[in-house]
PDB file of C-alpha atoms in Angstrom:
ATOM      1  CA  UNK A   1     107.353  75.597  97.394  1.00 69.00           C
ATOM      2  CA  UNK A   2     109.050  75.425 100.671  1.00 81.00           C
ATOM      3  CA  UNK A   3     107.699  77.712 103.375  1.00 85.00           C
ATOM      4  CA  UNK A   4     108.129  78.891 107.151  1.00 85.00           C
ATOM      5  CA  UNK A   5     104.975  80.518 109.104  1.00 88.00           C
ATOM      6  CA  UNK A   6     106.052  83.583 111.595  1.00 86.00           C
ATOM      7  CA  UNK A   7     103.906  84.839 114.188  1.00 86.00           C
ATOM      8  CA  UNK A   8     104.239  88.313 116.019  1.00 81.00           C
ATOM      9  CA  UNK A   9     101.775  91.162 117.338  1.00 79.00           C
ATOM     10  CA  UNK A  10     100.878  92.377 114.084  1.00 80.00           C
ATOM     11  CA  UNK A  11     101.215  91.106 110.036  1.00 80.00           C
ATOM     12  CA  UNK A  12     103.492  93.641 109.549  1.00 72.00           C
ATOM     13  CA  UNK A  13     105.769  92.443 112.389  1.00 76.00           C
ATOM     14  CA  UNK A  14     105.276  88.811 111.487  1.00 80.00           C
ATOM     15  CA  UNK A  15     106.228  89.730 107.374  1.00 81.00           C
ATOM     16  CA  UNK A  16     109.411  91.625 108.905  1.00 76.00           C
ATOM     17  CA  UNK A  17     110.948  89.284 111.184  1.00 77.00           C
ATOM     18  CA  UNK A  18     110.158  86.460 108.633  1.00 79.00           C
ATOM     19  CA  UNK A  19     111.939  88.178 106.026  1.00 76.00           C
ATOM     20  CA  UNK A  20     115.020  89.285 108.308  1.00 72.00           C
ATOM     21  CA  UNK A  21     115.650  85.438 109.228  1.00 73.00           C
ATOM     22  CA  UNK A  22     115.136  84.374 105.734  1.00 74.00           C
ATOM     23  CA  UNK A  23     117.165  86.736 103.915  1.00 66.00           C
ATOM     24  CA  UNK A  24     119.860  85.829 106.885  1.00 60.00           C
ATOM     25  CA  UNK A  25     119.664  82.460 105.901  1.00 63.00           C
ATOM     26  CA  UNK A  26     120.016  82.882 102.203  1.00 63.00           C
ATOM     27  CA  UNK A  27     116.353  82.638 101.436  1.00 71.00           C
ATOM     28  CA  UNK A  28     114.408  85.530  98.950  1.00 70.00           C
ATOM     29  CA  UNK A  29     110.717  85.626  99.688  1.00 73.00           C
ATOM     30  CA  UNK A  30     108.349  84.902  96.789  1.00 74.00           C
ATOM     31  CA  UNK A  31     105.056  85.047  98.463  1.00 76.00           C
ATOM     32  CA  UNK A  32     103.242  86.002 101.518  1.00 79.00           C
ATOM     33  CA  UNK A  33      99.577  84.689 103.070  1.00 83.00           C
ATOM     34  CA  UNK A  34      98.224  85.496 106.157  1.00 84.00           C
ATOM     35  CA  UNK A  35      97.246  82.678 108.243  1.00 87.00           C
ATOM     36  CA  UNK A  36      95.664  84.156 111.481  1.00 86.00           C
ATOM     37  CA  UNK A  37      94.678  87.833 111.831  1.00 85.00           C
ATOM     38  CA  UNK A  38      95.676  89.438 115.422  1.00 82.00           C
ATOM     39  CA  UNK A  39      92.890  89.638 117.843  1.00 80.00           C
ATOM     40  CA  UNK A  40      93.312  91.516 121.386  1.00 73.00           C
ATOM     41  CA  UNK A  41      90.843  88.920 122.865  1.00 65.00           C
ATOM     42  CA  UNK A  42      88.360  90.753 125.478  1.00 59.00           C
ATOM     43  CA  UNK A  43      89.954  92.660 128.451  1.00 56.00           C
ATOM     44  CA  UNK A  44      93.718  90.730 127.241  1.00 54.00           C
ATOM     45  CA  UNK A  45      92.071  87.570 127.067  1.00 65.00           C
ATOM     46  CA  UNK A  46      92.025  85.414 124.299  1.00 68.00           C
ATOM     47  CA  UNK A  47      94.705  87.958 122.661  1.00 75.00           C
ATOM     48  CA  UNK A  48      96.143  86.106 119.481  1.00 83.00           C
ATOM     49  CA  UNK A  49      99.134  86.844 117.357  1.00 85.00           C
ATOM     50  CA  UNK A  50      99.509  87.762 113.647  1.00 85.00           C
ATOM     51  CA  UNK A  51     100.086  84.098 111.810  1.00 89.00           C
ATOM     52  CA  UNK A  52     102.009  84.544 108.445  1.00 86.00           C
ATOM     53  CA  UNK A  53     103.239  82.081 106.230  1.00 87.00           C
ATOM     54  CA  UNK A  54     106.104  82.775 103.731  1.00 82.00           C
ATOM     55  CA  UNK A  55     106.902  81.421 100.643  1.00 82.00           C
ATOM     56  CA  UNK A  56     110.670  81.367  99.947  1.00 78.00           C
ATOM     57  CA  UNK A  57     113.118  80.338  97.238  1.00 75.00           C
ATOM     58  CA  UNK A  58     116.965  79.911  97.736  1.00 67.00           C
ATOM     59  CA  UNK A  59     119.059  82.664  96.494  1.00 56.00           C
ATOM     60  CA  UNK A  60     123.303  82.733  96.532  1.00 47.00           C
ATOM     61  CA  UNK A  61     124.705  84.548  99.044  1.00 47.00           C
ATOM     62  CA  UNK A  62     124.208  82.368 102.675  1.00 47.00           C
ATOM     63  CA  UNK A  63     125.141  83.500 106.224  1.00 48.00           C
ATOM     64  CA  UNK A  64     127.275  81.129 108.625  1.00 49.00           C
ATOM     65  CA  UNK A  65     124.821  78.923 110.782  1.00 54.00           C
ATOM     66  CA  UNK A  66     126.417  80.982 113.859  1.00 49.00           C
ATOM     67  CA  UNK A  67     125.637  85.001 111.993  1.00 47.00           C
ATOM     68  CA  UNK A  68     122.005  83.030 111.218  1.00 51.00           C
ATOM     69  CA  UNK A  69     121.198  82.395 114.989  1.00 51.00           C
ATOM     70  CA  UNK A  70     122.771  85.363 115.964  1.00 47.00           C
ATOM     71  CA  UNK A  71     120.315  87.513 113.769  1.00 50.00           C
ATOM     72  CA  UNK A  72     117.511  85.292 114.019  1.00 53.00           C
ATOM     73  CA  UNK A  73     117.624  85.998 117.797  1.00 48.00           C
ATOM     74  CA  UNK A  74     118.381  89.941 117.356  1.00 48.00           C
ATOM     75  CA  UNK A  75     115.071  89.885 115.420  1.00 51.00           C
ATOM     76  CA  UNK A  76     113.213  88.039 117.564  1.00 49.00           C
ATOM     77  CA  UNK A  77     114.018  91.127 120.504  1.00 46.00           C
ATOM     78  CA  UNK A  78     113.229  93.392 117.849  1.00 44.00           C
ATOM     79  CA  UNK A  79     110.024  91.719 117.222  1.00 46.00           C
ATOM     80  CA  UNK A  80     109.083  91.361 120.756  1.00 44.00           C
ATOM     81  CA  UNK A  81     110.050  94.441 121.862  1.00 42.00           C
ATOM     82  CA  UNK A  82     107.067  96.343 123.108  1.00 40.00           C
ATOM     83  CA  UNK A  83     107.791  99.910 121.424  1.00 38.00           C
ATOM     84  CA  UNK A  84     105.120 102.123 119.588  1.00 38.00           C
ATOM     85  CA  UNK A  85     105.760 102.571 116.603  1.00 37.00           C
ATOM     86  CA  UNK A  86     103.614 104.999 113.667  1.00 37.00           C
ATOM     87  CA  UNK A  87     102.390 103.655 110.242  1.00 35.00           C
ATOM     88  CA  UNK A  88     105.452 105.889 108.850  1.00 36.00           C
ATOM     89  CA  UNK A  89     107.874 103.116 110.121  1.00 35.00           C
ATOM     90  CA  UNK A  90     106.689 101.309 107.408  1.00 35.00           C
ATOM     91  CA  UNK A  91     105.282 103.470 104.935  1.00 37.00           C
ATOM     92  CA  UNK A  92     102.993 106.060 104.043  1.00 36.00           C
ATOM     93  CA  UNK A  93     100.034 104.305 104.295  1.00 34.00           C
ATOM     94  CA  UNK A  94      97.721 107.958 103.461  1.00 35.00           C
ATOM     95  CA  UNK A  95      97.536 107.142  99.597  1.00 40.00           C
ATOM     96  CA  UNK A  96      96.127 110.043  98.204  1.00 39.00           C
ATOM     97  CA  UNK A  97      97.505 112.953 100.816  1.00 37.00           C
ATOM     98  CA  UNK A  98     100.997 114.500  99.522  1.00 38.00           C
ATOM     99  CA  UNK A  99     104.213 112.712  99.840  1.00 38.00           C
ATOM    100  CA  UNK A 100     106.200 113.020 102.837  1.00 39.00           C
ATOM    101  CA  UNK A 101     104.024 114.917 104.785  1.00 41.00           C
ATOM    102  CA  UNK A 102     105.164 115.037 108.459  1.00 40.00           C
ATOM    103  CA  UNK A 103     102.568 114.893 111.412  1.00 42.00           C
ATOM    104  CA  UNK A 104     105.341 114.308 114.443  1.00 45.00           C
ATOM    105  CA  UNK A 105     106.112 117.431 116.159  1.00 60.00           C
ATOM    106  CA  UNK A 106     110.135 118.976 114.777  1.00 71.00           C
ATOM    107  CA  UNK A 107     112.581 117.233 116.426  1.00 78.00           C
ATOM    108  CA  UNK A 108     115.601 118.785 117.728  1.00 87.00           C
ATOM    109  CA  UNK A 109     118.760 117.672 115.929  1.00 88.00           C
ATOM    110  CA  UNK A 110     120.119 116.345 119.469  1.00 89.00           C
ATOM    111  CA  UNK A 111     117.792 113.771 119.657  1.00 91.00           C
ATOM    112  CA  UNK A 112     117.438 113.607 115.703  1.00 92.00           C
ATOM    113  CA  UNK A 113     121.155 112.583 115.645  1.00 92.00           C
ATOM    114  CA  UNK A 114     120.244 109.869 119.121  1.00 93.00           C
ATOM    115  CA  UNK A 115     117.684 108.336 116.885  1.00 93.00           C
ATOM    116  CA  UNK A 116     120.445 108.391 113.564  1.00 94.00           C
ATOM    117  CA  UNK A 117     123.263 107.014 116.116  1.00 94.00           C
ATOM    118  CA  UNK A 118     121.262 104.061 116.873  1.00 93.00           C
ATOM    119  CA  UNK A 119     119.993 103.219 113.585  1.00 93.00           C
ATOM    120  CA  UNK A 120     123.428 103.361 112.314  1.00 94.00           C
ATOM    121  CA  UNK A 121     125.006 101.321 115.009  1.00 93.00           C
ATOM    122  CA  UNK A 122     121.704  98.149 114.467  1.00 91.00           C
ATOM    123  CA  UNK A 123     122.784  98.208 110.749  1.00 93.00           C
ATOM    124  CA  UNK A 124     126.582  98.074 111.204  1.00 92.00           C
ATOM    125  CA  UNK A 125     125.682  95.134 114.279  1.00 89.00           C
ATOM    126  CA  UNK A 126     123.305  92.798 111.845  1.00 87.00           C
ATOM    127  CA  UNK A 127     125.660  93.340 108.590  1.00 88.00           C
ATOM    128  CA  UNK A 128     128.537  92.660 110.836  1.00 86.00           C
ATOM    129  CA  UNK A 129     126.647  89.696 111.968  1.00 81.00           C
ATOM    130  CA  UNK A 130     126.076  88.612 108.233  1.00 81.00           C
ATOM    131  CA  UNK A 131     129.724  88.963 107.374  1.00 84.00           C
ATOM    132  CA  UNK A 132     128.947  91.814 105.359  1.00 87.00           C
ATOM    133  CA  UNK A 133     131.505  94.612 104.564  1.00 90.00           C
ATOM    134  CA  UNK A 134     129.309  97.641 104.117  1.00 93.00           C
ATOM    135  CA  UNK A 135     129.813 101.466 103.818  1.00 95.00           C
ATOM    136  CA  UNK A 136     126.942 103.161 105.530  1.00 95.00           C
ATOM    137  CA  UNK A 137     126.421 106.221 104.164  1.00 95.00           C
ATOM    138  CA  UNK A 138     124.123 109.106 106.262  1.00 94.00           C
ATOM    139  CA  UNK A 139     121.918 111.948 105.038  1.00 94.00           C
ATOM    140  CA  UNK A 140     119.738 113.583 107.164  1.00 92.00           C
ATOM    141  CA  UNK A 141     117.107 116.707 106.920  1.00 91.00           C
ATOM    142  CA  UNK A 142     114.674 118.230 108.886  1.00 86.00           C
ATOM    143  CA  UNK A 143     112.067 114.700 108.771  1.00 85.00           C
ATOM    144  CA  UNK A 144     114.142 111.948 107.713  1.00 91.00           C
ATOM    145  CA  UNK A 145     117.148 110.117 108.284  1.00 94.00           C
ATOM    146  CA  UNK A 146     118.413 108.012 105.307  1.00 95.00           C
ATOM    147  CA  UNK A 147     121.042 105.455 105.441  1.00 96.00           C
ATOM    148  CA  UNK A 148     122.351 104.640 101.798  1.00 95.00           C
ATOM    149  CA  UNK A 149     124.546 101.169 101.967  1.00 95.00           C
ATOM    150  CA  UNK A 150     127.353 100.434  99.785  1.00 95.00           C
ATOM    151  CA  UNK A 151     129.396  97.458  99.156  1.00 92.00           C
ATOM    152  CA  UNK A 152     129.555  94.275  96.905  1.00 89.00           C
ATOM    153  CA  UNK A 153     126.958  91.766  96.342  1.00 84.00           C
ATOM    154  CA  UNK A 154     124.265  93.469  98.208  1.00 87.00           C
ATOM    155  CA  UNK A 155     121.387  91.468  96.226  1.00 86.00           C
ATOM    156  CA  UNK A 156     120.421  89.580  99.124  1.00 83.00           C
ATOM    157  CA  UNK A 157     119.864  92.605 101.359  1.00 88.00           C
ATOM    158  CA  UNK A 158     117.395  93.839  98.357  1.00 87.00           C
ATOM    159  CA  UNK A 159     115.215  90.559  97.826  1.00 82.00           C
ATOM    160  CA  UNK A 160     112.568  90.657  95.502  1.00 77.00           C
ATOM    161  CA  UNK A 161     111.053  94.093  94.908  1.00 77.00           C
ATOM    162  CA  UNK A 162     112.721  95.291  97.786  1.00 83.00           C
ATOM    163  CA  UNK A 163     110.874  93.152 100.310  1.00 79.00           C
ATOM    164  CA  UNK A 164     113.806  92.423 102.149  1.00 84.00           C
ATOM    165  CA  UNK A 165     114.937  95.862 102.323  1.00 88.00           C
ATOM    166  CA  UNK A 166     111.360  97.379 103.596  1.00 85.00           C
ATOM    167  CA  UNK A 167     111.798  94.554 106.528  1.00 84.00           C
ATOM    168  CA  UNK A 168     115.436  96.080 107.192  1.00 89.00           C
ATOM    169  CA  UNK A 169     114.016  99.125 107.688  1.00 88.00           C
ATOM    170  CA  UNK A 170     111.500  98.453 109.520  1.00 84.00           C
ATOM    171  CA  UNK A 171     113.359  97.101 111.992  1.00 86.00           C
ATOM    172  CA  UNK A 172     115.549  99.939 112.282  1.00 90.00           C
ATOM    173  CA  UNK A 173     112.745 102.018 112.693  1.00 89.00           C
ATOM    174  CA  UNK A 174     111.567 100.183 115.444  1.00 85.00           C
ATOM    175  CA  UNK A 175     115.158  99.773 116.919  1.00 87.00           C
ATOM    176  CA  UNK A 176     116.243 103.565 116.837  1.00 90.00           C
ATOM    177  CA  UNK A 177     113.267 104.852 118.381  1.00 88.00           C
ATOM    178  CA  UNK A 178     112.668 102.741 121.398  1.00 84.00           C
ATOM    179  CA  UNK A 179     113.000 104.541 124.576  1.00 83.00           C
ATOM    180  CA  UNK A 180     113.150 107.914 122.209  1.00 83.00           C
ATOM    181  CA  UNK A 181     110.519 110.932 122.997  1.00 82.00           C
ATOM    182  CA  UNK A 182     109.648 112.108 119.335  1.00 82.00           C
ATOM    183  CA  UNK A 183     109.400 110.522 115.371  1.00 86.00           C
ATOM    184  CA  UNK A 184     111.931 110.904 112.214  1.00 90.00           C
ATOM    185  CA  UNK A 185     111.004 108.657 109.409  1.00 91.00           C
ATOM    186  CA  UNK A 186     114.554 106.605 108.581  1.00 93.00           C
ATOM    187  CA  UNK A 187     115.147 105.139 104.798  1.00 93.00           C
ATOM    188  CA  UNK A 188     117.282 102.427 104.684  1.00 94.00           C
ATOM    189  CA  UNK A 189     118.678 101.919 101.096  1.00 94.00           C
ATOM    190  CA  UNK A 190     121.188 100.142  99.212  1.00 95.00           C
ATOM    191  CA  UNK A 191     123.349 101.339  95.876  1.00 93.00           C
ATOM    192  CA  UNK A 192     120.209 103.434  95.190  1.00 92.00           C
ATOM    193  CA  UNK A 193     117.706 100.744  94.692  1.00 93.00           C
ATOM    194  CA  UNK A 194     114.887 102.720  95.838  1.00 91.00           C
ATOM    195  CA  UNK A 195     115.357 105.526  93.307  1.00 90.00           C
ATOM    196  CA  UNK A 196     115.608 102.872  90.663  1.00 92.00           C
ATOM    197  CA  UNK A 197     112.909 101.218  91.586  1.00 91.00           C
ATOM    198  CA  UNK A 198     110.905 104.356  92.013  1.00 92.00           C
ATOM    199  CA  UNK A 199     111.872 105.189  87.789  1.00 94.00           C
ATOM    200  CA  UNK A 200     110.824 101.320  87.004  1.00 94.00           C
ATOM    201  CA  UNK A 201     107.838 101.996  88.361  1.00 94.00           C
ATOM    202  CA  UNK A 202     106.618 105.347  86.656  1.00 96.00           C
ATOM    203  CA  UNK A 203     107.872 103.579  83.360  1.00 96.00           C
ATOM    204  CA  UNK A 204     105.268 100.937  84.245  1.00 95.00           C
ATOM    205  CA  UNK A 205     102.377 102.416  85.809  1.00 96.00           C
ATOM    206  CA  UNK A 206     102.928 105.410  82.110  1.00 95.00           C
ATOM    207  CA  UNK A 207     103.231 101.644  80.011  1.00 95.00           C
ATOM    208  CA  UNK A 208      99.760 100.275  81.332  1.00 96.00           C
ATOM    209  CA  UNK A 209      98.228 103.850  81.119  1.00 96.00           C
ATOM    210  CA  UNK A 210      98.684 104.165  77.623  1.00 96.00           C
ATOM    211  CA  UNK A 211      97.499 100.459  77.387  1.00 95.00           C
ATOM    212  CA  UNK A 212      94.246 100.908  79.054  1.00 96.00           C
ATOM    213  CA  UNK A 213      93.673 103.883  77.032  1.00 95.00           C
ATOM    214  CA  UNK A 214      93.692 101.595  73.781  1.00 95.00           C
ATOM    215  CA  UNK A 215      91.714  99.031  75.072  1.00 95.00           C
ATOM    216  CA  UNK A 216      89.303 100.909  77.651  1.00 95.00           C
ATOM    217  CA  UNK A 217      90.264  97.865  80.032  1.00 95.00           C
ATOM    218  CA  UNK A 218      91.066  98.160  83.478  1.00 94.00           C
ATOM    219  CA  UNK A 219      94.459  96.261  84.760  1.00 95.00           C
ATOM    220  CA  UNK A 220      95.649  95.403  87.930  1.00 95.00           C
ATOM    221  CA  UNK A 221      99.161  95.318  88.744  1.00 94.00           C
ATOM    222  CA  UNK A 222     100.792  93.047  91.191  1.00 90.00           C
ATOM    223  CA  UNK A 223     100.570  93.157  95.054  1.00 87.00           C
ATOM    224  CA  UNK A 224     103.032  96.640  96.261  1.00 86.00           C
ATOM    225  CA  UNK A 225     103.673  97.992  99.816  1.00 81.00           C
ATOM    226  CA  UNK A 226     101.718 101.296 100.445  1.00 82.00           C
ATOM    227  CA  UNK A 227     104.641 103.144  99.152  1.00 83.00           C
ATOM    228  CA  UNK A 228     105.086 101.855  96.185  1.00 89.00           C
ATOM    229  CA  UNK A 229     101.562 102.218  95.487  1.00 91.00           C
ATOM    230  CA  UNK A 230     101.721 105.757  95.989  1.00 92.00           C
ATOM    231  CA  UNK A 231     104.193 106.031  93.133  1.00 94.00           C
ATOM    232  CA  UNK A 232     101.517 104.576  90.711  1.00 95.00           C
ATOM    233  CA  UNK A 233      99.088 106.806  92.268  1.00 95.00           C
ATOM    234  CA  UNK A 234     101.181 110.137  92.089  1.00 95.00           C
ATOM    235  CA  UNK A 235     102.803 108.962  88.273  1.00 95.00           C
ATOM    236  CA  UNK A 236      98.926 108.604  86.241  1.00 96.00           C
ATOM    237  CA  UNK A 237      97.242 111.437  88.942  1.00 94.00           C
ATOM    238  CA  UNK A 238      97.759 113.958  85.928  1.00 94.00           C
ATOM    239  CA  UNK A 239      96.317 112.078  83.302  1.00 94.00           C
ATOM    240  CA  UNK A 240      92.979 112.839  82.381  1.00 93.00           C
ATOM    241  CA  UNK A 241      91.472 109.710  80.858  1.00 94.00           C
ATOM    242  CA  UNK A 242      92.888 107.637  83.742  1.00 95.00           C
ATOM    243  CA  UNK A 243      91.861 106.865  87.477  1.00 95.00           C
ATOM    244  CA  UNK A 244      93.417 104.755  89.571  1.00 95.00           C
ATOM    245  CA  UNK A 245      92.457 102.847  93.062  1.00 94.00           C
ATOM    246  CA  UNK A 246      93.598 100.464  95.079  1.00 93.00           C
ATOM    247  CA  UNK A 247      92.503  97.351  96.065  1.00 92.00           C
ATOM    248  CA  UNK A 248      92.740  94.152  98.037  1.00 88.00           C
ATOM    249  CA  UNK A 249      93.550  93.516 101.348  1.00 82.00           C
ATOM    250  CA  UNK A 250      97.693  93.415 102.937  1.00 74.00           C
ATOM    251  CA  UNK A 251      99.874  91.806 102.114  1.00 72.00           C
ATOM    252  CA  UNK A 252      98.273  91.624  98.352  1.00 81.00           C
ATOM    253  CA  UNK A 253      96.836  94.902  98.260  1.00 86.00           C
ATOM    254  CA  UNK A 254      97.601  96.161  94.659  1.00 92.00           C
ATOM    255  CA  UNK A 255      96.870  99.449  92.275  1.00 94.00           C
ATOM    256  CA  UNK A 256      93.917  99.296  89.390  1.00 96.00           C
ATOM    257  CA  UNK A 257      94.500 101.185  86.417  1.00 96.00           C
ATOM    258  CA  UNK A 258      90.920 102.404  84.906  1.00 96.00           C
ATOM    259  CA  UNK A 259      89.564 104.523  81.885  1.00 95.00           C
ATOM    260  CA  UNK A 260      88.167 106.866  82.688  1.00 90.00           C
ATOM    261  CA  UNK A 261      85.785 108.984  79.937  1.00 84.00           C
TER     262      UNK A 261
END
């Protein structure tokens, strides 16, 4: 299986800019392993990046050579850019606190609607960039800004299980608030998938439940980000004769379905 390693400050980092070339270059990404865990060295010396390497398979839809180095280097100033970012850029990473709960100070919809304006405008420049015609829609409330993206053959902008998608965003996270005073989670999403993914996954994680019930065996379901995790978590916390936990380390931290008696 063909492969391409990434480094950057962090895994995360490393998993999203390695995703946002491949999917650029008609790539889906079937597996990630981390290499080389960051280290800050002692006093900045010795500091060494993330080291990812990721597994890819060839899907359709393919971007020009010139819209591949154009967003290949648009990530790589993403990447390198030296903004701070919280674990809600990514996900909600608190597995068992309630959904959506918002630590940043409220916002005032001036610079709520700086941060949306510049989301907006990086997804319009890299789908532009990908010969992409999109419609971008915007909804926004009080703590997040969610960009829902229309169009035709979109697939690519997905990948598998959404890992593609969870890089986009990410990246628009970190692109919308640099140089911003002040947090408001942004949702990228396209035709919905997130909400569809979101049933799949309750079907499942009901499925297994009933499963390990029968059997009194505990399963473990493939590797999820922390958000999709939660789903399992918050689908089966009701359930009396069930428990779940998760386990592993990132990227192939995964949920364990368990009887409990």
């Amino acid at each position: 299986m063909e492969f391409i390693d990434v480094s950057a400050k962090t895994i995360e980092d490393a998993i999203a800019k390695g995703v946002a070339e491949l999917s650029v270059d008609g790539h889906e990404l079937v597996e990630t392993k981390v290499m080389e865990q960051p280290s800050n060295g002692f006093l900045g010396i010795g500091r060494k990046p993330a080291v990812v390497r990721l597994f890819y398979t060839s899907v359709k839809a393919t971007a020009t050579p010139e819209e591949s180095t154009s967003i290949a280097e648009l990530s790589d100033a993403v990447s390198a850019a030296p903004v701070e970012t919280n674990v809600d850029d990514v996900a909600v990473h608190v597995e068992n606190s309630d959904v959506s709960k918002s630590t940043s100070k409220e916002l005032s919809k001036e610079t709520q609607e700086v941060i949306a304006q510049k989301g907006k405008q990086f997804l319009e420049d890299m789908f532009s960039q990908m010969g992409l015609t999109v419609l971008i829609e915007k909804m926004m409330t009080k703590d997040k800004i969610t960009f829902q993206v229309h169009g035709e053959d979109l697939g690519i902008l997905i990948g598998k299980h959404g890992q593609t998608l969870d890089a986009i965003q990410y990246l628009t996270n970190l692109v919308a608030h640099k140089e911003v005073s002040g947090h408001c989670h942004i949702v990228v999403d396209v035709e919905n998938y997130r909400s569809r993914r979101e049933d799949t996954l309750i079907n499942l994680a009901k499925r297994l439940a009933v499963k390990v019930k029968r059997t009194r065996q505990k399963v473990s379901l493939e590797p999820m980000n922390a958000f999709e995790r939660k789903i399992i978590h918050t689908a089966l916390h009701d359930d009396a004769h069930i428990i779940t936990n998760s386990a592993g380390d990132e990227p192939f931290r995964h949920v364990v379905i368990s009887y409990k008696k």
